[in-house]
XYZ file of C-alpha atoms in Angstrom:
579
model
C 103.122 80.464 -130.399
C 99.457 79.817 -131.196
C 97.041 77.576 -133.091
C 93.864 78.662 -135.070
C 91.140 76.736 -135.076
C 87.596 76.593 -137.346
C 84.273 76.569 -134.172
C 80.868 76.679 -133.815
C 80.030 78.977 -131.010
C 77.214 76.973 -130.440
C 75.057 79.696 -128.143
C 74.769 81.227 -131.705
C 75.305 78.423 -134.243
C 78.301 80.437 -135.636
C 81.371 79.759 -137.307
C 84.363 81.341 -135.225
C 88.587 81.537 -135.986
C 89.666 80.022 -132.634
C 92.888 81.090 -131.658
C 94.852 78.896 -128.678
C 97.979 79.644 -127.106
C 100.539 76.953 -127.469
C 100.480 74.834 -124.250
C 104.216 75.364 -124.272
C 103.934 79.181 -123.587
C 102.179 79.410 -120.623
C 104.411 79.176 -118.163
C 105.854 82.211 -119.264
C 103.602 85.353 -117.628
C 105.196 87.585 -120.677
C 103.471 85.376 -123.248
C 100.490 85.049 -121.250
C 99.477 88.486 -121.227
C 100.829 89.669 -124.407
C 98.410 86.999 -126.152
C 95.266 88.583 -124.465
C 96.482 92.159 -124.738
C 96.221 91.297 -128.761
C 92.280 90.043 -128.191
C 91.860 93.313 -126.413
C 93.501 95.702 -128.606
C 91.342 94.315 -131.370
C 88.620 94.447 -129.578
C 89.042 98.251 -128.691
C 89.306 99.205 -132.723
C 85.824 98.888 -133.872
C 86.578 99.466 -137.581
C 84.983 98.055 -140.722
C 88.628 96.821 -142.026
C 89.776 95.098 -138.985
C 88.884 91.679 -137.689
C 86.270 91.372 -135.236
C 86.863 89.781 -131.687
C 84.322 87.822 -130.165
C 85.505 86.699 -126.615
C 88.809 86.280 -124.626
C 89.494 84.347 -121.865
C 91.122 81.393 -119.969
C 89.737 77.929 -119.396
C 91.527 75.178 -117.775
C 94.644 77.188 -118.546
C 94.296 77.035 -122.040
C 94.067 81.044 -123.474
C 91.893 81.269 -126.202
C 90.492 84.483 -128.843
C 87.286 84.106 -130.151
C 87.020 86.082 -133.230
C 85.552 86.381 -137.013
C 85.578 83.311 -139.183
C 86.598 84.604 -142.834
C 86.272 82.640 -145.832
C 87.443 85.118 -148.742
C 91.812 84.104 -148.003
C 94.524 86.309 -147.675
C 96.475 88.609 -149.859
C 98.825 86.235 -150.569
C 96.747 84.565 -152.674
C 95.535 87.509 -154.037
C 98.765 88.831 -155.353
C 99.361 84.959 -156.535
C 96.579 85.135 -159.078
C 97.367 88.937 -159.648
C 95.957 92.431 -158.541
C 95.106 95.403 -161.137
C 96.636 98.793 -160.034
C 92.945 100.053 -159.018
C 92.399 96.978 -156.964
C 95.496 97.356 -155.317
C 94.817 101.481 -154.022
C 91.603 100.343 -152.916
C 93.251 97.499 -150.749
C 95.680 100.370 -149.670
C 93.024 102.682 -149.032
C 91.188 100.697 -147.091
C 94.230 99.220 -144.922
C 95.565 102.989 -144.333
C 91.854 104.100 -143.149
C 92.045 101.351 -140.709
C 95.604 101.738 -139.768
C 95.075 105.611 -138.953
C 92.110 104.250 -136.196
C 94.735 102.681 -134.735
C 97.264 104.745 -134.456
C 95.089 107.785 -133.588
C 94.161 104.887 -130.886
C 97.127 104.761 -129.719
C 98.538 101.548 -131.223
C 100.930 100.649 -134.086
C 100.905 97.085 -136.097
C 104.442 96.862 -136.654
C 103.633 93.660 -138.844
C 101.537 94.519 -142.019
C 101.908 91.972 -144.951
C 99.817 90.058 -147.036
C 99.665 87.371 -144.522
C 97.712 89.395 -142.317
C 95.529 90.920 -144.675
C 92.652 88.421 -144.823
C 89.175 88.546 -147.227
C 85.576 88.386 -146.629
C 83.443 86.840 -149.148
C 82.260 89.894 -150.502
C 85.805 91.327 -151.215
C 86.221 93.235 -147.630
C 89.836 93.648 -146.720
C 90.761 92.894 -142.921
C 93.852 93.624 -141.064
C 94.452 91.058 -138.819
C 97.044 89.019 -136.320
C 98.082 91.518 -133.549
C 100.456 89.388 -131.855
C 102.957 91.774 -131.848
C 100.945 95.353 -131.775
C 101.894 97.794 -128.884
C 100.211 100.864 -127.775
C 101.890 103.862 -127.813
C 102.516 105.476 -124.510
C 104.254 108.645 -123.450
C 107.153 105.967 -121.668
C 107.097 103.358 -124.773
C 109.458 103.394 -127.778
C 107.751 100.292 -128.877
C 111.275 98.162 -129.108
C 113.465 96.536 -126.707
C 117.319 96.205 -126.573
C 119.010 93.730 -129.075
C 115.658 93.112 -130.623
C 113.797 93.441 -133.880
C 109.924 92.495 -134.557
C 108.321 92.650 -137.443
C 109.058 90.374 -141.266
C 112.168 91.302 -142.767
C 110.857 91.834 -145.871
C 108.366 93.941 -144.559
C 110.244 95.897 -141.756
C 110.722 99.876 -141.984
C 114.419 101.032 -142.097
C 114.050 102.418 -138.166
C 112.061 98.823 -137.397
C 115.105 96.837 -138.612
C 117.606 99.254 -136.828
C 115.519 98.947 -133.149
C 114.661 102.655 -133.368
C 111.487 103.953 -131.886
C 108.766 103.634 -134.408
C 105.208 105.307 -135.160
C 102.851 105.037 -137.368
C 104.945 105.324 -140.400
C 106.445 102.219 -140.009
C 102.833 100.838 -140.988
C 103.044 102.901 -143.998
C 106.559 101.727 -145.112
C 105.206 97.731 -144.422
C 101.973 99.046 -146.657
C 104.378 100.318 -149.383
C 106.098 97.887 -149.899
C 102.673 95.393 -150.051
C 101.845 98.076 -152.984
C 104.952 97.548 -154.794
C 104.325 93.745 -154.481
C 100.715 93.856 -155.548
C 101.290 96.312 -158.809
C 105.127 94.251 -159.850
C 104.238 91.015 -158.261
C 107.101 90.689 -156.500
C 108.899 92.001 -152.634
C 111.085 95.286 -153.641
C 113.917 94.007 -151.443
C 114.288 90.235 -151.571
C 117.568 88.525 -150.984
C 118.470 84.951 -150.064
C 119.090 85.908 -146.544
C 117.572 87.711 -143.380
C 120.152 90.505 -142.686
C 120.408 90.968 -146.697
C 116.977 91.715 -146.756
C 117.407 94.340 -143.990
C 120.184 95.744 -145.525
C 118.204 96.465 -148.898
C 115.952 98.146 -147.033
C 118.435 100.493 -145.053
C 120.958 100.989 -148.718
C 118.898 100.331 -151.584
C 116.836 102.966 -153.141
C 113.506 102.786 -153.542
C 112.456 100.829 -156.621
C 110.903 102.451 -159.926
C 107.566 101.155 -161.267
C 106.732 100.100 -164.793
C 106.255 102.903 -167.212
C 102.756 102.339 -167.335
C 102.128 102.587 -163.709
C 104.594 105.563 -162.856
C 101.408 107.622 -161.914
C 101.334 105.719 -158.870
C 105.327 106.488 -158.585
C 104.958 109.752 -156.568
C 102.523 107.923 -154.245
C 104.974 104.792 -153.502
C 108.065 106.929 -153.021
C 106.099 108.466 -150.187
C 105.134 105.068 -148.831
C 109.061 104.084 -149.126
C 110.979 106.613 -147.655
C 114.074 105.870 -146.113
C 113.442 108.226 -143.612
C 110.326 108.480 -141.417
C 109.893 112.436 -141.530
C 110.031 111.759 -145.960
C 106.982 109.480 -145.528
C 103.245 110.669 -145.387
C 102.557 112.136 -141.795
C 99.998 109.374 -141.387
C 97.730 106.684 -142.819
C 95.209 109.594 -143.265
C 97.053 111.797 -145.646
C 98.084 109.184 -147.682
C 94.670 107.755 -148.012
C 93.832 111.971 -149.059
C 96.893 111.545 -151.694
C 95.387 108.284 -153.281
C 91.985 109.895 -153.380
C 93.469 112.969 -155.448
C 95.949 110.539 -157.451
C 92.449 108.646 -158.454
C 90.651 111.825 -159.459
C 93.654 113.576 -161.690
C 94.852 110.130 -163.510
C 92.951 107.277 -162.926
C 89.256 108.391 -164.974
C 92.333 108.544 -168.061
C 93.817 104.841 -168.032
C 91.689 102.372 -169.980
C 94.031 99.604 -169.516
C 94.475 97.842 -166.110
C 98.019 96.421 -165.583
C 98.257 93.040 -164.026
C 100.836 92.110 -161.176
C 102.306 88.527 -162.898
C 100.792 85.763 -161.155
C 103.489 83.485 -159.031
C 103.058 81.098 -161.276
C 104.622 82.711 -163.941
C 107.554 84.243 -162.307
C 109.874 81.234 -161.746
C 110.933 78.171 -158.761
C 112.156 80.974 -156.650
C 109.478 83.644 -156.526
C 108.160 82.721 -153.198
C 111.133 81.887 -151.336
C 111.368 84.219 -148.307
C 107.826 84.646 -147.978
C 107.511 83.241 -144.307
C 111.123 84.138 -143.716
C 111.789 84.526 -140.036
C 114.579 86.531 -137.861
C 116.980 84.380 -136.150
C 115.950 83.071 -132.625
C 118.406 86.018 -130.885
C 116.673 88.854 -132.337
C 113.104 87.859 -131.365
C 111.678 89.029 -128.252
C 111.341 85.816 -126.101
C 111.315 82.459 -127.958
C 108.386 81.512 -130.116
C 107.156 85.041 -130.668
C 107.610 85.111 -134.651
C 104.315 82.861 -134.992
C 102.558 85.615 -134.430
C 103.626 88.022 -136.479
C 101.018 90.779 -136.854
C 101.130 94.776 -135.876
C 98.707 97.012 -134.430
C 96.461 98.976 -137.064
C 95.359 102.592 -137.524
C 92.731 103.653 -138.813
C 91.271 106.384 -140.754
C 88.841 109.216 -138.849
C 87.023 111.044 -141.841
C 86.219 114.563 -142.189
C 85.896 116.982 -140.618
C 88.622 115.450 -138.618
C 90.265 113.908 -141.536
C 91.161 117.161 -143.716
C 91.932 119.770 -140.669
C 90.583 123.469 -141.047
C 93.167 125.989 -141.084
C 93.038 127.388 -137.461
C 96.072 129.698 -137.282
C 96.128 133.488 -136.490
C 97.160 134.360 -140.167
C 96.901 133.506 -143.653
C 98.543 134.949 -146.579
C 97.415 137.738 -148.944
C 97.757 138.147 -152.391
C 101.236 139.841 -152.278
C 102.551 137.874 -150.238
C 102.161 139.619 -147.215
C 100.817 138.721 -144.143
C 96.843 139.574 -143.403
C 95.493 139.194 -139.731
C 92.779 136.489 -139.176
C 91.280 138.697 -136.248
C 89.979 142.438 -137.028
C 91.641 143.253 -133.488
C 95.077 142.684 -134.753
C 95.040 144.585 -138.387
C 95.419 148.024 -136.634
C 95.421 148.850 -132.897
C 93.688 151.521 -130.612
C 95.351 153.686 -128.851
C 96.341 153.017 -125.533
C 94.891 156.009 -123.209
C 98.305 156.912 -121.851
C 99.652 157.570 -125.051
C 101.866 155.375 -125.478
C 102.232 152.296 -128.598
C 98.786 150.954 -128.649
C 100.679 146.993 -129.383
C 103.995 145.495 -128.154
C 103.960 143.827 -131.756
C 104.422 146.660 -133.822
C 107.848 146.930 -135.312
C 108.787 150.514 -134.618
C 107.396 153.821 -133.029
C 107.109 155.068 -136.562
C 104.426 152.780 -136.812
C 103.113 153.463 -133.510
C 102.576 156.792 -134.287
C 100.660 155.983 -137.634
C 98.799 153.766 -135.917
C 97.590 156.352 -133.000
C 96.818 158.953 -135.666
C 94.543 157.347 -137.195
C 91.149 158.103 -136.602
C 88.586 155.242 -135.642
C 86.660 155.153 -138.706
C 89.675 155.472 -140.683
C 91.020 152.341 -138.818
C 87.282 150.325 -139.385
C 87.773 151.046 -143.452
C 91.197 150.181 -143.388
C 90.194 146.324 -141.268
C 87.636 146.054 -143.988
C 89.847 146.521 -146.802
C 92.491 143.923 -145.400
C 89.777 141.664 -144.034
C 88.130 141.653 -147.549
C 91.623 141.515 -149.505
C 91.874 138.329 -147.810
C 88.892 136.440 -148.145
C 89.076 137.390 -151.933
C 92.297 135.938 -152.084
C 91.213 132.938 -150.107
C 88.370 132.324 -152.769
C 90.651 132.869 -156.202
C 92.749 130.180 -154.378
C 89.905 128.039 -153.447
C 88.590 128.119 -157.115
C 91.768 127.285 -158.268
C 92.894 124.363 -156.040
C 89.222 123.467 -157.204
C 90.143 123.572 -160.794
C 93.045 121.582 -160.497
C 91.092 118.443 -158.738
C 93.037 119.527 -155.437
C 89.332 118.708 -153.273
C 91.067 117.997 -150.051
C 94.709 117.590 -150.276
C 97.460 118.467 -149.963
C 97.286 120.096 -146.430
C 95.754 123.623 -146.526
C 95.885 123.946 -150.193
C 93.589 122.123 -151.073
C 89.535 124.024 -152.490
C 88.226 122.757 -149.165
C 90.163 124.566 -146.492
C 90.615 127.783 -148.397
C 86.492 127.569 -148.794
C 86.247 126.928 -145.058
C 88.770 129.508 -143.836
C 86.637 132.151 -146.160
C 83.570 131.029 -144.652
C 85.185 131.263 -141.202
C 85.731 135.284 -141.303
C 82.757 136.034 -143.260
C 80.043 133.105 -142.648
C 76.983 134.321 -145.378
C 79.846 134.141 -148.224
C 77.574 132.924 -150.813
C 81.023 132.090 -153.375
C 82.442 129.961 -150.777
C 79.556 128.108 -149.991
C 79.220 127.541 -153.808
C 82.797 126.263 -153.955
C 81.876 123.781 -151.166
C 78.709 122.505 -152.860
C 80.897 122.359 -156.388
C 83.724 120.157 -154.139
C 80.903 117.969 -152.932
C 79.761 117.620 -156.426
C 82.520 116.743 -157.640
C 83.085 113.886 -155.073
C 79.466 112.653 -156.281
C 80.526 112.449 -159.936
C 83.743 110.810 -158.648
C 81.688 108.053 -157.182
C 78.868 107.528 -160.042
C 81.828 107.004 -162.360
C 83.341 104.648 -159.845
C 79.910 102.611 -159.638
C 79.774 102.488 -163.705
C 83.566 100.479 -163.321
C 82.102 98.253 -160.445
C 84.599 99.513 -157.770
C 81.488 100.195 -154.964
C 84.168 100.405 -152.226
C 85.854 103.246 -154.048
C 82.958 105.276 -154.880
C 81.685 104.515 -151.475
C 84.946 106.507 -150.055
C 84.051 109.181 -152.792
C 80.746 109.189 -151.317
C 81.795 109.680 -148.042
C 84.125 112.491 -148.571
C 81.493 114.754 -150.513
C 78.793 113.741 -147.626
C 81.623 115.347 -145.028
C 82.066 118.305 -147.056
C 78.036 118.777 -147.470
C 76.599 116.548 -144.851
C 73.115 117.566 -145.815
C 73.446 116.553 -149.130
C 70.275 114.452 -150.270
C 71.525 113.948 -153.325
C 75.038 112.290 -151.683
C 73.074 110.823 -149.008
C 70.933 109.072 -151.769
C 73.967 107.641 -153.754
C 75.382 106.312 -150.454
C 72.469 103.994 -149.992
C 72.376 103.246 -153.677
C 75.750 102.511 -153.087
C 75.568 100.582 -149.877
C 72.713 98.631 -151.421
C 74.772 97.729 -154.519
C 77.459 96.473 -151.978
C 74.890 94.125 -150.002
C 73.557 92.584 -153.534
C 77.309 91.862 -154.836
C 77.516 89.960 -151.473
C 74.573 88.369 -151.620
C 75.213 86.926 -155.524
C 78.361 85.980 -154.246
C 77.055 83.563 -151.598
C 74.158 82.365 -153.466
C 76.837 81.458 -156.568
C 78.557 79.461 -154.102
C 75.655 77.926 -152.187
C 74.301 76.689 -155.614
C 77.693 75.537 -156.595
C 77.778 73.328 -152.934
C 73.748 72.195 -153.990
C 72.459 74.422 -150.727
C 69.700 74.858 -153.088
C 67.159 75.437 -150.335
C 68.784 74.238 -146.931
C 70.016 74.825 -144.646
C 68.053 78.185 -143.393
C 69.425 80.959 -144.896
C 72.269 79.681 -146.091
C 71.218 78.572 -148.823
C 70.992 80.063 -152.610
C 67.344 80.410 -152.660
C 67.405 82.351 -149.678
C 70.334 84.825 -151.051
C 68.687 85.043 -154.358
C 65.230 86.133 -152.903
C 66.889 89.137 -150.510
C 68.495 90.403 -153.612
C 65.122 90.452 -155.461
C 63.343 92.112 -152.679
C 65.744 94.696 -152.563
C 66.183 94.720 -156.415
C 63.315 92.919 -157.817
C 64.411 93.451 -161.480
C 67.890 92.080 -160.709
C 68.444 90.037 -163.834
C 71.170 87.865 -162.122
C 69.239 86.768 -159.061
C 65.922 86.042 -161.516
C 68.271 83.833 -163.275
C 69.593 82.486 -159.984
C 66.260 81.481 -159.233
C 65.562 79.506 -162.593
C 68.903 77.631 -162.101
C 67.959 76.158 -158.824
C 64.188 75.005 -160.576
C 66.483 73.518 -163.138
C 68.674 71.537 -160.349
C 65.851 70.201 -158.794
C 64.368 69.176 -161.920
C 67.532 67.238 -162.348
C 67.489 65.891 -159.683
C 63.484 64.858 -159.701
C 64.319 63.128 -163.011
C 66.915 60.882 -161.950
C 64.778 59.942 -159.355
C 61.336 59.376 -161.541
C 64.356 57.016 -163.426
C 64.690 54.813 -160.460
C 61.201 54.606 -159.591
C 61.940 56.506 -156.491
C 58.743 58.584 -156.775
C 57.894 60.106 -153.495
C 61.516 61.260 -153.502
C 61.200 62.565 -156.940
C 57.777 64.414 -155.697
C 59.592 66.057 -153.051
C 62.095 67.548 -155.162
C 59.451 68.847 -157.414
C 57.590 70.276 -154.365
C 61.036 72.306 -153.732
C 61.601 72.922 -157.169
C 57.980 74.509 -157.516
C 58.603 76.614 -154.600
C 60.919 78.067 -156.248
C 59.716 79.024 -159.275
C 56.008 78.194 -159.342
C 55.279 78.363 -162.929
C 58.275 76.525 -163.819
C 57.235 74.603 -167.247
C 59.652 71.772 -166.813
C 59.055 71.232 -163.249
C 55.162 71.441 -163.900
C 55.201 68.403 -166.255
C 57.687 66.426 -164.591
C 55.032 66.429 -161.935
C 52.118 65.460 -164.065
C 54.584 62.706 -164.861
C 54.973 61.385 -161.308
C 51.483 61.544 -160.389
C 50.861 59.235 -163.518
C 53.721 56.671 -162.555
C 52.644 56.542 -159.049
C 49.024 56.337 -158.975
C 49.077 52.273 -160.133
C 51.149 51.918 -156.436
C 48.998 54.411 -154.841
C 46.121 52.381 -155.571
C 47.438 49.350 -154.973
C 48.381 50.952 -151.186
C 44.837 52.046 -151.203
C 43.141 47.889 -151.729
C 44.957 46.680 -149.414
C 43.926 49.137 -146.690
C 40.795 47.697 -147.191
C 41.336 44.476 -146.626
C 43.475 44.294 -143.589
């Protein structure tokens, strides 16, 4: 259906993806328009993990999207050469934070696989290829009659049946990429189409290697047969992962490997760009754009929702009003029950007899029975590593629903700094194993639970500064690797290696960066001085010297050159005088 393309936006001397509609598809208005709804529903989720769009439009006919040029390849590859378990939740994490933007957008991917999940150089995981997203709308069941969309070995039980679908089906498509990344293989594979789709509707869902079965609980959730068994969204499973990580992760020492392709046999890949039949796409063409709409994750407060009902309950069990009004009511001035809601005139009559201050001490006692009880379950969830899931009993909300009826407790605010803290520790120990994008997310979640936080707010930069130097090595490894030594402008290892130092200026690797490219231009000045190229050879020792100014080698090879080309120099000099 389309064609990508590598550009230079020349206006900004930019590499661009260029993505063309097939010339054969535009006489149909359906393809027309669904290939620029896809540039604008990318362009309307601005999110860190999805691609960025630069420009849609027409010319001469031909339909184009402009968007981000990325180098890093697709999880494909990835799982090829073979994913730890850690590396794999943070892929997850990072897809379901984007994939809950999008649905709480409005709009559902319906075609998540490694395909689609593309790399930037620095590691960042993109959801991409929209062809086939859809927003949600109050009149839309996201299918249409007789048809399927989506990969089959990819495609959520009520996908493959043409049932409506929300979010969930993302999360089924992202399970089963989990599976795939920690085994190293597709959990339902079969030599067929319809045999895949029938694994997915009969078999059950597949058991991980003993020593990954602490990540069992959180793929059976992923792979539910049925939508309602699956997380509620992206955003609660992303929660789950970050409790999973902070009960059993800090444990494991060793880091299973998902076996390479490579290694698994001639028929390991077979299926991977497995299409449905012609009849059960919608309109011809339409598979070679297989990609769903995203959603993405909206953090806290939004992310872990305060408890806001009328009740909560007490230590015994029983049921304690939220609001002083409804523990015991007034009197009504006729005499008669003061509230519809109480269960007999018995009570009635207990309640009117009681005299006001009677019916203060007895609000107090209830009000205070319950925020005692809140606390003893706050500090519990807290002891257990239950920060912010599950759903209301987790420290957090029972912290925040104390703090809601009685707003100077100093014991809940101490439980929410000791949750925050907890997420800092979380992080540091995340930095100390190199995973920055997982202890940036650990960063993140104590910074919503104490957004004044210096102390968080400091180990985000820190954080976010670490993440810009790993990105920076890694270009400046590959510019010196393509001999960009100090061209073109900045792009170009010198360049990359002298940002890091100014941000880091006892970063071992960049200092070493540095004496590497003096080296290469030594090189290269000598094999020059060797061919009597001199001027040449100077040049590269001017460069070189740049560089590293008091680089030894360098120094002496220009000594060296000076010597070998003053006899010419003065030789160019006599006869300047006599012509």
């Amino acid at each position: 259906m389309a064609s990508v393309y590598l550009a230079i936006q020349e206006s900004l001397d930019r590499p661009v993806a260029l993505k063309v509609l097939d010339a054969s598809f535009l006489e149909d208005p359906q393809f027309s328009e669904r290939f620029l709804d896809e540039g604008r529903i990318i362009a309307s989720l601005n999110h860190r993990n999805i691609i960025t769009i630069h420009d849609i439009g027409i010319v001469d006919s031909a339909h184009y999207i402009s968007m981000e040029y990325v180098e890093g390849g697709d999880l494909v590859r990835h799982i090829a050469e073979g994913v730890d378990w850690e590396h794999a939740l943070d892929i997850v994490e990072a897809m379901g934070e984007c994939l809950h933007f999008g649905h709480e957008a409005g709009v559902v991917h319906r075609d998540v696989k490694p395909a689609n999940i593309l790399f930037r150089t620095d590691g960042t995981p993109l959801l991409t290829d929209f062809g086939i997203a859809k927003r949600l709308r109050a009149t839309s069941d996201l299918t249409v009659a007789g048809s399927v969309l989506g990969t089959p070995s990819y495609l959520s039980p009520e996908q493959a049946q043409g049932k409506p679908i929300d979010g969930r089906a993302d999360i089924y498509a992202l399970g089963v990429i989990l599976y795939e990344m920690l085994v190293g293989e597709r959990p339902y594979d079969a030599d067929t189409d319809i045999a895949i789709i029938f694994r997915h509707l009969q078999d059950p869902i597949p058991k991980l290697p003993r020593d990954l079965k602490h990540l069992q609980p959180l793929l059976g959730r992923m792979l539910a047969k049925r939508p309602k068994d699956r997380f509620r969204n992206a955003a609660a499973m992303v929660d789950f992962i970050c409790d999973l990580r902070s009960r059993s992760a800090p444990h494991t020492m060793t880091r299973p490997m998902a076996i390479p392709v490579s290694a698994r046999g001639p028929g390991a890949e077979r299926g991977a760009r497995r299409r449905l039949p012609p009849a059960r796409l919608w309109g011809a063409g339409i598979w070679g754009l297989s990609v769903l709409a995203l959603a993405a994750l909206s953090f806290r407060l939004a992310l872990w929702p305060l408890p806001n009902g009328p009740s909560t309950d007490s230590a015994d069990g029983s049921v304690v009003s939220a609001e002083p009004e409804a523990a015991v009511s007034p009197p009504a001035s006729d005499g008669s029950a003061a509230s519809p809601d109480e269960p007999t005139r018995a009570a009635a009559a207990t309640s009117r007899s009681v005299s006001k201050p009677a019916r203060q001490r007895s609000w107090r006692e209830q009000r205070e029975k319950a925020i005692q009880s809140l606390l003893a379950r706050g500090d519990a969830a807290l002891e257990a590593e239950r920060l912010t899931v599950p759903e209301h009993d987790n420290a957090y909300d029972h912290y925040r629903e104390a703090l809601r009826r009685d707003p100077d407790n100093a014991h809940a605010e101490r439980g929410l700094r000791a949750i925050a803290r907890r997420y800092e520790i979380l992080a540091e120990q995340q930095i100390a194993r190199g995973n920055l994008g997982a202890a940036r997310r650990y960063a993140e979640r104590g910074i919503d639970v104490q957004p004044l936080s210096q102390d968080l707010i400091r180990l985000r930069a820190e954080i976010d500064k670490q993440i810009e130097i790993r990105k920076l090595l890694r270009l400046a490894k590959e510019a010196l690797a393509d001999y960009r030594l100090t061209t073109p402008a900045t792009r170009n290892a010198y360049f990359y290696y002298r940002r890091v130092l100014q941000m880091d200026p006892n970063n071992q690797r960049a200092s070493d960066g540095m004496e590497a490219i003096a080296r290469r231009y030594a090189a290269l000045a000598e094999g020059e001085l060797a061919q009597y190229r001199y001027p040449k050879a100077q040049r590269y020792i001017r460069l070189g010297l740049k560089v590293q100014p008091n680089n030894k080698r360098l120094l002496a090879l220009k000594e060296e050159a000076q010597l070998k080309n003053a006899p010419k120099q003065i030789l160019k000099d006599l006869k300047g005088l006599f012509e």
